[in-house]
Amino acid sequence: MRNILLVAAQSIKNNLKFKVLTVVFLTVTVMIAVGLALIFCLLLLGPALKSGQSDFKQLAGYLSIIMYSTCFIGLGINMNVYSYQSMTREKAGGQVESLLVTPLQIKDIWIGKSLAVFLPGMVLGDVMAVIALLVVNYIYLVPAVGFVYTHWMGLSSFLLLPLIYFGLSLLSHIMGLAGKPASGNLLGQIFLPLGLNLAINVVTRGWLDASSWIFAAANIGLILTLALIILITRFRLTAERIVLSI
């Protein structure tokens, strides 16, 4: 565990060297999250409150998808920016080869680098979800119906969605380390628009309540699916494959 944390800490430090990239990334991420939350408030929450026919369950569902979406954006953009960049730079610079000749095991390198991409994204995503929870509550909901929150909302946004992205980060690094970094990055590039669009449509069309246990169960199902794929593909991570892919 100590070796994994050392690799993760060093990789995070390397990623944060590019301050301009970090500032641009944070600015764009916050702008997209704020814009999406505003659209949900104007098109869903506002009309629901004005109609006077909304109930706690409906409002919780709308607030839950706002929290889930903002967390999704923070995790997704972070992974797209840093996963490809770190793998490409470290492979081209010979850092991965250098790590392979140390006493570190391949799984230490793999999990450490996956955590280095995942942890900052989790912090950003969860912080944005908390801000969305508080801001939307105190601007829209508290004056009308009181503070809206359920445990299922928190479970899906603060825990299950980050676990999905941890699985994606592990899988992306298997693909990127054993093959080309672009192959690993492709996974995150596809999942962000596809997954976010699917979650929004499923909720706004009324097929699933984002604050329900069924929505949480769907997330758990995706986590288990990713875990199974990781267990199957992790055997591709051998020193020979990594060296030959550089």
Coordinates of C-alpha atoms in Angstrom, one line a residue:
M1 CA 0.0 0.0 0.0
R2 CA 2.9 2.3 0.8
N3 CA 4.3 1.9 -2.7
I4 CA 1.0 2.6 -4.3
L5 CA 0.6 5.8 -2.3
L6 CA 4.2 6.9 -3.2
V7 CA 3.5 6.4 -6.9
A8 CA 0.2 8.2 -6.6
A9 CA 1.7 11.1 -4.8
Q10 CA 4.5 11.5 -7.3
S11 CA 2.1 11.3 -10.3
I12 CA -0.2 13.9 -8.8
K13 CA 2.8 16.2 -8.2
N14 CA 3.8 15.7 -11.9
N15 CA 0.3 16.4 -13.2
L16 CA 0.1 19.6 -11.2
K17 CA 3.3 20.9 -12.6
F18 CA 1.4 22.4 -15.5
K19 CA -0.3 25.2 -13.7
V20 CA -1.8 26.9 -16.8
L21 CA -3.4 23.6 -17.8
T22 CA -4.8 23.1 -14.3
V23 CA -6.3 26.7 -14.2
V24 CA -7.9 26.2 -17.7
F25 CA -9.2 22.8 -16.7
L26 CA -10.8 24.1 -13.5
T27 CA -12.3 27.1 -15.1
V28 CA -13.9 25.2 -18.0
T29 CA -15.1 22.4 -15.6
V30 CA -16.8 24.9 -13.2
M31 CA -18.4 26.8 -16.1
I32 CA -19.9 23.7 -17.6
A33 CA -21.2 22.5 -14.3
V34 CA -22.7 25.8 -13.4
G35 CA -24.3 26.1 -16.8
L36 CA -25.8 22.6 -16.6
A37 CA -27.1 23.2 -13.0
L38 CA -28.7 26.5 -14.1
I39 CA -30.5 24.8 -17.0
F40 CA -31.9 22.2 -14.7
C41 CA -33.0 24.8 -12.2
L42 CA -34.7 27.0 -14.9
L43 CA -36.3 24.1 -16.8
L44 CA -37.2 21.7 -14.0
L45 CA -37.1 23.0 -10.5
G46 CA -38.4 26.5 -11.1
P47 CA -41.5 25.4 -13.1
A48 CA -42.2 22.6 -10.6
L49 CA -42.2 24.9 -7.7
K50 CA -44.3 27.5 -9.4
S51 CA -46.9 24.9 -10.3
G52 CA -47.5 24.2 -6.7
Q53 CA -48.1 20.5 -7.5
S54 CA -44.6 19.2 -6.9
D55 CA -43.9 16.9 -4.0
F56 CA -40.8 16.1 -2.0
K57 CA -40.0 13.0 -4.0
Q58 CA -40.1 14.9 -7.3
L59 CA -38.0 17.8 -6.0
A60 CA -35.5 15.3 -4.5
G61 CA -35.2 13.7 -7.9
Y62 CA -34.5 16.9 -9.7
L63 CA -31.9 18.0 -7.1
S64 CA -30.3 14.6 -7.2
I65 CA -29.7 14.7 -11.0
I66 CA -28.2 18.2 -10.6
M67 CA -25.8 16.9 -7.9
Y68 CA -25.0 13.7 -10.0
S69 CA -24.4 15.7 -13.2
T70 CA -22.0 18.2 -11.5
C71 CA -20.1 15.4 -9.9
F72 CA -20.0 13.6 -13.3
I73 CA -18.6 16.6 -15.0
G74 CA -15.8 17.1 -12.4
L75 CA -14.8 13.4 -12.5
G76 CA -15.2 13.0 -16.3
I77 CA -13.3 16.1 -17.5
N78 CA -10.5 15.5 -14.9
M79 CA -10.0 11.9 -16.2
N80 CA -10.0 13.0 -19.9
V81 CA -7.4 15.8 -19.2
Y82 CA -5.0 14.0 -17.0
S83 CA -5.2 10.3 -17.9
Y84 CA -3.9 10.7 -21.5
Q85 CA -1.5 13.5 -20.6
S86 CA 0.2 11.6 -17.8
M87 CA 0.5 8.3 -19.6
T88 CA 1.8 9.8 -22.8
R89 CA 4.3 12.1 -21.0
E90 CA 5.6 9.4 -18.7
K91 CA 5.9 6.8 -21.4
A92 CA 7.7 9.2 -23.8
G93 CA 10.0 10.4 -21.0
G94 CA 11.0 6.9 -19.9
Q95 CA 9.5 7.3 -16.5
V96 CA 7.4 4.1 -16.8
E97 CA 10.5 2.1 -17.9
S98 CA 12.4 3.6 -14.9
L99 CA 9.7 2.5 -12.5
L100 CA 9.7 -1.1 -14.0
V101 CA 13.4 -1.6 -12.9
T102 CA 12.7 -0.5 -9.3
P103 CA 11.4 -2.9 -6.6
L104 CA 7.9 -1.7 -7.3
Q105 CA 5.4 -4.3 -8.6
I106 CA 3.5 -3.6 -11.8
K107 CA 0.2 -3.5 -9.8
D108 CA 1.8 -0.8 -7.6
I109 CA 2.5 1.3 -10.7
W110 CA -0.9 0.6 -12.2
I111 CA -3.0 1.3 -9.1
G112 CA -0.9 4.3 -8.0
K113 CA -1.2 6.0 -11.4
S114 CA -4.9 5.2 -11.5
L115 CA -5.4 6.8 -8.1
A116 CA -3.4 9.9 -9.2
V117 CA -5.9 10.6 -11.9
F118 CA -9.0 9.5 -9.8
L119 CA -8.4 11.2 -6.4
P120 CA -8.3 14.9 -7.6
G121 CA -11.3 14.2 -9.8
M122 CA -13.2 12.7 -6.8
V123 CA -12.4 15.7 -4.6
L124 CA -13.5 18.1 -7.4
G125 CA -16.6 16.2 -8.3
D126 CA -17.8 15.8 -4.6
V127 CA -17.1 19.4 -3.8
M128 CA -19.1 20.6 -6.8
A129 CA -21.9 18.2 -5.8
V130 CA -22.0 19.6 -2.2
I131 CA -22.0 23.2 -3.5
A132 CA -24.9 22.3 -5.9
L133 CA -26.8 20.7 -3.0
L134 CA -26.4 23.7 -0.7
V135 CA -26.9 26.5 -3.4
V136 CA -29.9 24.9 -5.0
N137 CA -31.5 24.2 -1.6
Y138 CA -31.0 27.6 -0.2
I139 CA -32.0 29.5 -3.4
Y140 CA -35.0 27.4 -4.6
L141 CA -36.1 24.8 -2.0
V142 CA -35.7 26.0 1.5
P143 CA -38.0 29.0 1.1
A144 CA -40.7 26.8 -0.5
V145 CA -40.5 23.4 1.1
G146 CA -37.5 23.2 3.4
F147 CA -34.1 21.5 3.0
V148 CA -34.3 18.6 0.5
Y149 CA -31.9 15.6 0.9
T150 CA -32.1 11.8 1.0
H151 CA -29.5 9.2 1.7
W152 CA -29.9 7.7 -1.8
M153 CA -29.1 11.1 -3.4
G154 CA -25.9 11.2 -1.4
L155 CA -25.0 7.6 -2.0
S156 CA -25.3 7.9 -5.8
S157 CA -23.5 11.2 -6.2
F158 CA -20.8 11.1 -3.5
L159 CA -19.9 7.4 -3.4
L160 CA -21.2 5.3 -6.3
L161 CA -20.4 7.6 -9.2
P162 CA -16.8 8.2 -7.9
L163 CA -16.4 4.4 -7.6
I164 CA -17.5 4.0 -11.3
Y165 CA -14.8 6.5 -12.2
F166 CA -12.3 4.7 -10.1
G167 CA -13.1 1.5 -12.1
L168 CA -12.8 3.5 -15.3
S169 CA -9.4 4.9 -14.3
L170 CA -8.1 1.4 -13.5
L171 CA -9.4 0.1 -16.8
S172 CA -8.1 3.1 -18.7
H173 CA -4.6 2.6 -17.2
I174 CA -4.6 -1.1 -18.1
M175 CA -5.3 -0.2 -21.7
G176 CA -2.9 2.8 -21.7
L177 CA 0.0 1.1 -20.0
A178 CA -0.3 -2.2 -22.0
G179 CA -1.1 -0.4 -25.2
K180 CA -1.2 3.1 -26.5
P181 CA -2.2 5.9 -24.1
A182 CA -4.8 7.1 -26.6
S183 CA -6.6 3.7 -26.3
G184 CA -7.0 4.2 -22.6
N185 CA -8.1 7.8 -22.9
L186 CA -10.7 6.8 -25.5
L187 CA -12.7 5.1 -22.7
G188 CA -13.1 8.3 -20.7
Q189 CA -13.8 10.4 -23.8
I190 CA -16.7 8.0 -24.7
F191 CA -18.1 7.5 -21.2
L192 CA -18.4 11.2 -20.2
P193 CA -20.9 12.3 -22.9
L194 CA -22.6 8.9 -23.3
G195 CA -23.0 8.2 -19.5
L196 CA -24.0 11.8 -18.6
N197 CA -26.5 12.0 -21.5
L198 CA -28.0 8.6 -20.6
A199 CA -28.4 9.5 -16.9
I200 CA -30.0 12.8 -17.7
N201 CA -32.4 11.3 -20.2
V202 CA -33.4 8.4 -18.0
V203 CA -34.2 10.8 -15.2
T204 CA -35.9 13.7 -17.1
R205 CA -38.1 11.3 -19.1
G206 CA -39.3 9.8 -15.8
W207 CA -37.9 6.3 -16.3
L208 CA -35.9 6.4 -13.1
D209 CA -35.9 8.6 -10.0
A210 CA -32.4 9.8 -9.4
S211 CA -33.0 9.9 -5.7
S212 CA -34.3 6.3 -5.5
W213 CA -32.6 3.0 -4.5
I214 CA -33.2 1.7 -8.1
F215 CA -30.9 4.5 -9.5
A216 CA -28.3 3.6 -6.9
A217 CA -28.7 -0.1 -7.8
A218 CA -28.1 0.7 -11.5
N219 CA -24.9 2.4 -10.5
I220 CA -23.8 -0.6 -8.4
G221 CA -24.5 -2.8 -11.4
L222 CA -22.2 -0.7 -13.5
I223 CA -19.5 -0.8 -10.8
L224 CA -19.7 -4.7 -10.6
T225 CA -19.6 -4.9 -14.4
L226 CA -16.4 -2.7 -14.5
A227 CA -14.9 -4.8 -11.7
L228 CA -15.5 -8.0 -13.7
I229 CA -13.9 -6.4 -16.8
I230 CA -10.9 -5.3 -14.8
L231 CA -10.4 -8.7 -13.3
I232 CA -10.4 -10.2 -16.8
T233 CA -8.1 -7.7 -18.4
R234 CA -5.6 -7.0 -15.6
F235 CA -3.5 -10.0 -16.8
R236 CA -2.6 -7.9 -19.8
L237 CA -0.4 -5.8 -17.6
T238 CA 3.0 -7.5 -17.9
A239 CA 6.4 -5.9 -18.1
E240 CA 6.9 -7.2 -21.6
R241 CA 3.7 -5.7 -22.9
I242 CA 4.4 -2.3 -21.2
V243 CA 7.9 -2.1 -22.6
L244 CA 6.9 -3.1 -26.1
S245 CA 4.1 -0.6 -26.1
I246 CA 6.5 2.4 -25.5

